[in-house]
Structures are given as C-alpha cells and as structure tokens.
C-alpha cells in the first residue's frame, strides 16, 4: 500500500530534492572525482541561472528538470541498498548481490583519488603529517631524476603535453 503524504512539500524543498538527485546521478555517471566536481559545478550554475521569483515559471522549470533527470538517469546507480527479507527468522538477500562484490551495483566503482590530489593540500593539513610529506617530496625528486635519466629533460619550447 502506498504511503499517504501528510504534508505538502514546498517548491523550495522540491528544487533542493531535484538538485540532490541530479548530483547523485552525476556521481553515478562520472567515477573520476575531478570530472564529477566539474560537472557538479556546471549543474549548480544551471540551477542558479534559472533561479526566479515567478512561481509559475519555477514550476515549469521544475517539471522540465525532473523530466531531464528521468531521461538521463544512470542504469545502475551507486547508492543501491540491500533488500533484506526476514523469512522464518533468517535474513536472505533478495535478488541482489552485495554492493561491492562482483555483480553488485558498486563493484569497482569506488574511486581511489590520484596522487596529485595531495599536492593541493593546504600547508596546515600537510603539517599534520610531516614525516609522510617529507618522504613524499624526496620520492618525487627521485622520480624526476629517474625520468630525466630515462627520457631526457623536457624541451622548454614545447609547452603542450600532446
């Protein structure tokens, strides 16, 4: 039986809900954090661009946004939960694999952040782990030395990477 709504949801909450669902959908489509973040900023700009005071226009935009979200929904979203059934005091997983195991909806979808993310940490954050970052800087210098020995120094006139 469907649950009867006990309160009317305001337009503001509907827009917030749409925004959150749109971000979750983007998170399902883009597994690399930097690409996801770029798309999330573009999505926020779209929401801010269409912020208006006219309720009729807002309702029309909300309906269009919900339709667009429906059309671009990921076929296997990340936030799937286990469906558990209690049958004869034994819990069975009903037609669903464990999320992070092979065949599950989140299998190989947890992204390990790349190493360059640590280069953009704030100095106060780096100060909390002085030994690690000292050894990391030493290893980066060793890697640059190895690279220059293996492949030669880069041409200063070549500014592109392609």
XYZ file of N, CA and C in Angstrom:
486
model
N 0.847 -1.173 0.000
C 0.000 0.000 0.000
C 0.887 1.227 0.000
N 0.528 2.215 -0.769
C 1.317 3.440 -0.864
C 1.119 4.295 0.375
N 2.153 5.020 0.710
C 2.076 5.889 1.877
C 1.350 7.179 1.503
N 0.469 7.612 2.354
C -0.288 8.833 2.123
C 0.563 10.017 2.571
N 0.768 11.017 1.694
C 1.563 12.171 2.115
C 0.824 12.966 3.189
N 1.535 13.308 4.249
C 0.917 14.020 5.358
C 1.119 15.525 5.277
N 1.996 15.972 4.424
C 2.255 17.404 4.311
C 2.499 17.749 2.850
N 2.252 18.981 2.531
C 2.520 19.464 1.186
C 3.980 19.895 1.136
N 4.696 19.414 0.135
C 6.112 19.736 0.001
C 6.231 21.072 -0.728
N 6.988 21.974 -0.149
C 7.129 23.305 -0.741
C 7.963 23.234 -2.019
N 7.832 24.274 -2.824
C 8.581 24.351 -4.078
C 10.081 24.348 -3.803
N 10.486 25.045 -2.763
C 11.910 25.124 -2.422
C 12.465 23.737 -2.103
N 11.723 22.946 -1.336
C 12.193 21.595 -0.994
C 12.198 20.683 -2.215
N 11.246 20.886 -3.117
C 11.233 20.086 -4.339
C 12.462 20.386 -5.189
N 12.829 21.673 -5.275
C 14.011 22.055 -6.053
C 15.273 21.505 -5.388
N 15.355 21.595 -4.068
C 16.513 21.046 -3.348
C 16.616 19.536 -3.559
N 15.487 18.859 -3.531
C 15.474 17.419 -3.760
C 15.920 17.086 -5.184
N 15.446 17.859 -6.147
C 15.853 17.649 -7.534
C 17.352 17.864 -7.689
N 17.879 18.902 -7.049
C 19.313 19.192 -7.130
C 20.129 18.039 -6.538
N 19.711 17.538 -5.399
C 20.441 16.442 -4.758
C 20.385 15.177 -5.617
N 19.209 14.879 -6.172
C 19.097 13.700 -7.029
C 19.931 13.859 -8.298
N 19.998 15.098 -8.828
C 20.820 15.347 -10.016
C 22.300 15.133 -9.699
N 22.739 15.581 -8.515
C 24.138 15.364 -8.133
C 24.434 13.882 -7.934
N 23.514 13.151 -7.331
C 23.719 11.709 -7.160
C 23.788 11.009 -8.516
N 22.991 11.480 -9.462
C 23.028 10.912 -10.803
C 24.369 11.209 -11.467
N 24.872 12.440 -11.306
C 26.188 12.769 -11.851
C 27.268 11.902 -11.217
N 27.142 11.659 -9.918
C 28.126 10.833 -9.221
C 28.127 9.411 -9.777
N 26.969 8.942 -10.208
C 26.895 7.606 -10.789
C 27.521 7.569 -12.183
N 27.396 8.651 -12.945
C 27.920 8.668 -14.307
C 29.420 8.907 -14.357
N 29.954 9.750 -13.490
C 31.365 10.138 -13.567
C 32.103 9.588 -12.360
N 32.988 8.623 -12.595
C 33.679 7.987 -11.482
C 34.935 8.736 -11.062
N 35.515 9.555 -11.920
C 36.691 10.334 -11.529
C 36.228 11.595 -10.818
N 36.812 11.856 -9.664
C 36.338 12.924 -8.787
C 36.445 14.303 -9.435
N 37.520 14.562 -10.172
C 37.677 15.884 -10.770
C 36.646 16.127 -11.869
N 36.338 15.103 -12.651
C 35.321 15.248 -13.697
C 33.942 15.435 -13.063
N 33.672 14.641 -12.015
C 32.393 14.787 -11.309
C 32.251 16.193 -10.730
N 33.318 16.689 -10.127
C 33.256 18.017 -9.499
C 32.993 19.095 -10.544
N 33.633 18.978 -11.711
C 33.409 19.938 -12.791
C 31.942 19.911 -13.228
N 31.402 18.713 -13.422
C 30.002 18.593 -13.833
C 29.057 19.096 -12.746
N 29.415 18.888 -11.479
C 28.576 19.367 -10.377
C 28.550 20.889 -10.339
N 29.690 21.517 -10.614
C 29.733 22.985 -10.651
C 28.883 23.505 -11.808
N 28.946 22.829 -12.954
C 28.094 23.227 -14.079
C 26.613 23.060 -13.736
N 26.282 21.988 -13.029
C 24.890 21.763 -12.623
C 24.432 22.859 -11.673
N 25.289 23.224 -10.725
C 24.935 24.294 -9.782
C 24.728 25.610 -10.525
N 25.563 25.875 -11.528
C 25.406 27.097 -12.320
C 24.070 27.091 -13.059
N 23.658 25.928 -13.558
C 22.355 25.848 -14.228
C 21.221 26.138 -13.261
N 21.303 25.597 -12.052
C 20.256 25.853 -11.059
C 20.243 27.330 -10.669
N 21.418 27.922 -10.479
C 21.476 29.337 -10.108
C 21.003 30.239 -11.241
N 21.282 29.836 -12.473
C 20.865 30.636 -13.630
C 19.341 30.701 -13.740
N 18.681 29.614 -13.396
C 17.226 29.553 -13.542
C 16.483 29.892 -12.259
N 17.181 30.463 -11.295
C 16.508 30.891 -10.062
C 15.641 32.103 -10.409
N 14.372 31.998 -10.139
C 13.481 33.108 -10.471
C 12.432 33.263 -9.369
N 11.791 34.398 -9.376
C 10.783 34.686 -8.355
C 9.375 34.287 -8.792
N 9.176 34.072 -10.086
C 7.862 33.732 -10.610
C 7.577 32.249 -10.349
N 6.535 31.957 -9.595
C 6.239 30.582 -9.204
C 5.815 29.729 -10.401
N 5.057 30.299 -11.322
C 4.609 29.526 -12.484
C 5.805 29.105 -13.339
N 6.730 30.036 -13.554
C 7.937 29.712 -14.321
C 8.783 28.682 -13.562
N 8.849 28.833 -12.246
C 9.595 27.882 -11.428
C 9.000 26.486 -11.487
N 7.684 26.387 -11.474
C 7.030 25.078 -11.569
C 7.298 24.435 -12.930
N 7.289 25.262 -13.984
C 7.576 24.738 -15.320
C 9.013 24.224 -15.396
N 9.959 25.008 -14.833
C 11.361 24.597 -14.842
C 11.575 23.343 -13.991
N 10.853 23.243 -12.877
C 10.956 22.057 -12.024
C 10.490 20.813 -12.776
N 9.378 20.928 -13.489
C 8.876 19.788 -14.261
C 9.864 19.400 -15.367
N 10.439 20.410 -16.036
C 11.437 20.126 -17.078
C 12.676 19.462 -16.478
N 13.094 19.925 -15.305
C 14.257 19.346 -14.641
C 14.019 17.905 -14.225
N 12.824 17.624 -13.706
C 12.506 16.250 -13.321
C 12.454 15.337 -14.547
N 11.931 15.857 -15.650
C 11.894 15.073 -16.884
C 13.310 14.804 -17.392
N 14.172 15.828 -17.346
C 15.560 15.652 -17.789
C 16.294 14.646 -16.901
N 16.054 14.713 -15.601
C 16.679 13.753 -14.687
C 16.204 12.335 -14.999
N 14.926 12.183 -15.286
C 14.387 10.867 -15.628
C 15.039 10.326 -16.897
N 15.256 11.208 -17.883
C 15.821 10.772 -19.157
C 17.309 10.451 -19.062
N 18.024 11.095 -18.135
C 19.466 10.876 -18.024
C 19.841 10.007 -16.834
N 18.875 9.351 -16.226
C 19.126 8.531 -15.041
C 20.102 7.406 -15.372
N 21.047 7.159 -14.480
C 22.018 6.087 -14.682
C 21.328 4.734 -14.559
N 21.754 3.791 -15.382
C 21.098 2.489 -15.406
C 21.432 1.637 -14.190
N 22.507 1.985 -13.484
C 22.903 1.206 -12.318
C 23.462 2.175 -11.271
N 22.603 2.876 -10.554
C 23.084 3.918 -9.641
C 23.918 3.349 -8.507
N 24.786 4.199 -7.967
C 25.728 3.763 -6.936
C 25.054 3.488 -5.607
N 24.047 4.224 -5.270
C 23.524 4.162 -3.909
C 22.449 3.097 -3.748
N 22.647 1.942 -4.371
C 21.653 0.884 -4.182
C 21.860 0.249 -2.815
N 20.804 -0.073 -2.173
C 20.839 -0.643 -0.831
C 20.499 -2.130 -0.915
N 20.824 -2.818 0.128
C 20.447 -4.224 0.189
C 18.945 -4.315 0.430
N 18.321 -5.268 -0.224
C 16.926 -5.557 0.076
C 16.929 -6.835 0.897
N 16.535 -6.708 2.106
C 16.563 -7.856 3.004
C 15.141 -8.292 3.319
N 14.948 -9.558 3.317
C 13.659 -10.117 3.699
C 13.855 -10.999 4.920
N 12.968 -10.860 5.841
C 13.004 -11.703 7.030
C 12.031 -12.857 6.795
N 12.593 -14.021 6.530
C 11.766 -15.186 6.243
C 12.128 -16.276 7.243
N 11.160 -16.677 8.051
C 11.352 -17.718 9.059
C 12.578 -17.434 9.923
N 12.696 -16.198 10.367
C 13.756 -15.704 11.247
C 15.159 -15.837 10.651
N 15.237 -15.967 9.332
C 16.528 -15.992 8.645
C 16.523 -14.852 7.635
N 17.588 -14.084 7.607
C 17.656 -12.958 6.676
C 18.260 -13.446 5.361
N 17.527 -13.239 4.281
C 18.008 -13.588 2.946
C 18.174 -12.309 2.132
N 19.178 -12.289 1.319
C 19.299 -11.188 0.362
C 18.421 -11.556 -0.827
N 17.536 -10.668 -1.186
C 16.521 -10.973 -2.185
C 16.944 -10.441 -3.553
N 17.424 -11.300 -4.435
C 17.742 -10.986 -5.827
C 18.821 -9.918 -6.001
N 19.569 -9.608 -4.977
C 20.584 -8.574 -5.087
C 21.915 -9.120 -4.608
N 22.973 -8.797 -5.324
C 24.311 -9.156 -4.876
C 24.780 -8.109 -3.877
N 25.782 -8.469 -3.090
C 26.364 -7.499 -2.178
C 26.951 -6.373 -3.024
N 26.757 -5.142 -2.616
C 27.051 -3.985 -3.456
C 28.481 -3.952 -3.972
N 29.472 -4.233 -3.133
C 30.865 -4.114 -3.558
C 31.457 -5.410 -4.091
N 30.695 -6.500 -4.104
C 31.214 -7.756 -4.633
C 30.959 -7.817 -6.135
N 31.583 -8.780 -6.791
C 31.407 -8.925 -8.234
C 29.933 -9.150 -8.543
N 29.407 -8.381 -9.469
C 27.996 -8.448 -9.806
C 27.150 -7.467 -9.040
N 27.709 -6.856 -8.011
C 26.976 -5.850 -7.250
C 26.978 -4.515 -7.978
N 26.097 -3.630 -7.562
C 25.938 -2.367 -8.275
C 27.101 -1.407 -8.040
N 27.926 -1.630 -7.020
C 29.050 -0.736 -6.758
C 30.389 -1.429 -6.994
N 30.389 -2.550 -7.711
C 31.622 -3.298 -7.948
C 32.589 -2.467 -8.780
N 33.789 -2.269 -8.265
C 34.854 -1.490 -8.902
C 34.421 -0.063 -9.204
N 33.546 0.506 -8.392
C 33.113 1.878 -8.626
C 33.638 2.824 -7.565
N 34.319 2.296 -6.553
C 34.921 3.160 -5.551
C 36.220 3.697 -6.121
N 36.302 4.989 -6.241
C 37.434 5.616 -6.903
C 38.521 5.919 -5.878
N 39.748 5.511 -6.201
C 40.895 5.865 -5.375
C 41.422 7.188 -5.908
N 41.504 8.217 -5.066
C 41.945 9.514 -5.576
C 43.380 9.447 -6.088
N 43.684 10.140 -7.175
C 45.041 10.109 -7.718
C 46.029 10.806 -6.786
N 47.307 10.532 -7.018
C 48.360 11.027 -6.136
C 48.477 12.547 -6.165
N 48.176 13.178 -7.310
C 48.366 14.626 -7.420
C 47.413 15.410 -6.526
N 46.373 14.767 -5.996
C 45.449 15.456 -5.097
C 46.185 15.942 -3.851
N 47.167 15.167 -3.400
C 47.922 15.549 -2.202
C 48.762 16.804 -2.420
N 49.102 17.102 -3.680
C 49.873 18.321 -3.954
C 49.072 19.577 -3.645
N 47.765 19.479 -3.644
C 46.914 20.642 -3.430
C 46.396 20.740 -1.996
N 46.937 19.944 -1.105
C 46.569 20.079 0.301
C 47.082 21.405 0.834
N 46.370 21.957 1.773
C 46.791 23.194 2.434
C 48.014 22.896 3.304
N 48.951 23.862 3.439
C 50.140 23.613 4.266
C 49.817 23.209 5.707
N 48.711 23.702 6.253
C 48.343 23.290 7.608
C 47.941 21.813 7.656
N 47.318 21.335 6.580
C 46.983 19.918 6.513
C 48.245 19.072 6.375
N 49.184 19.554 5.546
C 50.438 18.825 5.371
C 51.253 18.806 6.660
N 51.126 19.848 7.473
C 51.895 19.922 8.716
C 51.463 18.850 9.715
N 50.285 18.284 9.535
C 49.824 17.233 10.444
C 50.551 15.905 10.202
N 51.153 15.756 9.009
C 51.855 14.521 8.652
C 53.243 14.869 8.112
N 54.136 15.419 8.930
C 55.414 15.920 8.411
C 56.317 14.819 7.852
N 56.388 13.657 8.498
C 57.275 12.597 8.009
C 56.805 12.086 6.647
N 55.505 11.899 6.515
C 54.971 11.380 5.254
C 55.270 12.333 4.102
N 55.001 13.620 4.291
C 55.190 14.559 3.194
C 56.667 14.820 2.915
N 57.541 14.706 3.930
C 58.978 14.833 3.679
C 59.456 13.672 2.808
N 59.027 12.455 3.152
C 59.407 11.288 2.352
C 58.781 11.370 0.959
N 57.577 11.883 0.871
C 56.901 12.016 -0.428
C 57.647 12.983 -1.336
N 58.073 14.124 -0.795
C 58.840 15.092 -1.590
C 60.168 14.488 -2.040
N 60.810 13.716 -1.168
C 62.068 13.063 -1.529
C 61.831 12.074 -2.678
N 60.762 11.299 -2.602
C 60.463 10.327 -3.657
C 60.080 11.011 -4.965
N 59.411 12.155 -4.875
C 59.085 12.896 -6.098
C 60.354 13.376 -6.791
N 61.331 13.861 -6.005
C 62.607 14.301 -6.587
C 63.348 13.121 -7.215
N 63.334 11.978 -6.545
C 63.969 10.785 -7.106
C 63.288 10.369 -8.405
N 61.972 10.479 -8.459
C 61.243 10.107 -9.666
C 61.571 11.055 -10.815
N 61.662 12.353 -10.534
C 62.011 13.325 -11.577
C 63.415 13.040 -12.094
N 64.344 12.731 -11.190
C 65.711 12.393 -11.600
C 65.712 11.145 -12.477
N 64.962 10.117 -12.074
C 64.872 8.907 -12.881
C 64.271 9.198 -14.251
N 63.224 10.011 -14.285
C 62.555 10.343 -15.549
C 63.513 11.056 -16.497
N 64.258 12.040 -15.972
C 65.194 12.781 -16.822
C 66.324 11.881 -17.303
N 66.742 10.928 -16.474
C 67.781 9.991 -16.886
C 67.247 9.029 -17.946
N 66.000 8.616 -17.786
C 65.402 7.644 -18.703
C 65.002 8.284 -20.039
N 64.357 9.455 -20.000
C 63.773 10.049 -21.197
C 64.395 11.379 -21.595
N 65.268 11.928 -20.795
C 65.878 13.217 -21.097
C 65.054 14.361 -20.535
N 65.689 15.523 -20.488
C 65.000 16.701 -19.960
C 63.959 17.180 -20.965
N 62.858 17.741 -20.483
C 61.832 18.232 -21.420
C 62.318 19.463 -22.172
N 61.827 19.616 -23.390
C 62.173 20.769 -24.217
C 61.444 21.996 -23.677
N 62.159 23.083 -23.327
C 61.480 24.267 -22.774
C 60.577 24.966 -23.783
N 60.793 24.740 -25.086
C 59.938 25.371 -26.102
C 58.619 24.627 -26.281
N 58.582 23.377 -25.868
C 57.366 22.574 -26.000
C 56.507 22.771 -24.753
N 55.472 23.604 -24.872
C 54.634 23.917 -23.719
C 53.455 22.964 -23.577
N 53.082 22.296 -24.647
C 51.920 21.416 -24.599
C 52.298 20.016 -24.168
N 51.311 19.240 -23.838
C 51.549 17.861 -23.436
C 51.038 16.865 -24.466
N 50.547 17.329 -25.601
C 50.016 16.418 -26.626
C 51.029 16.208 -27.708
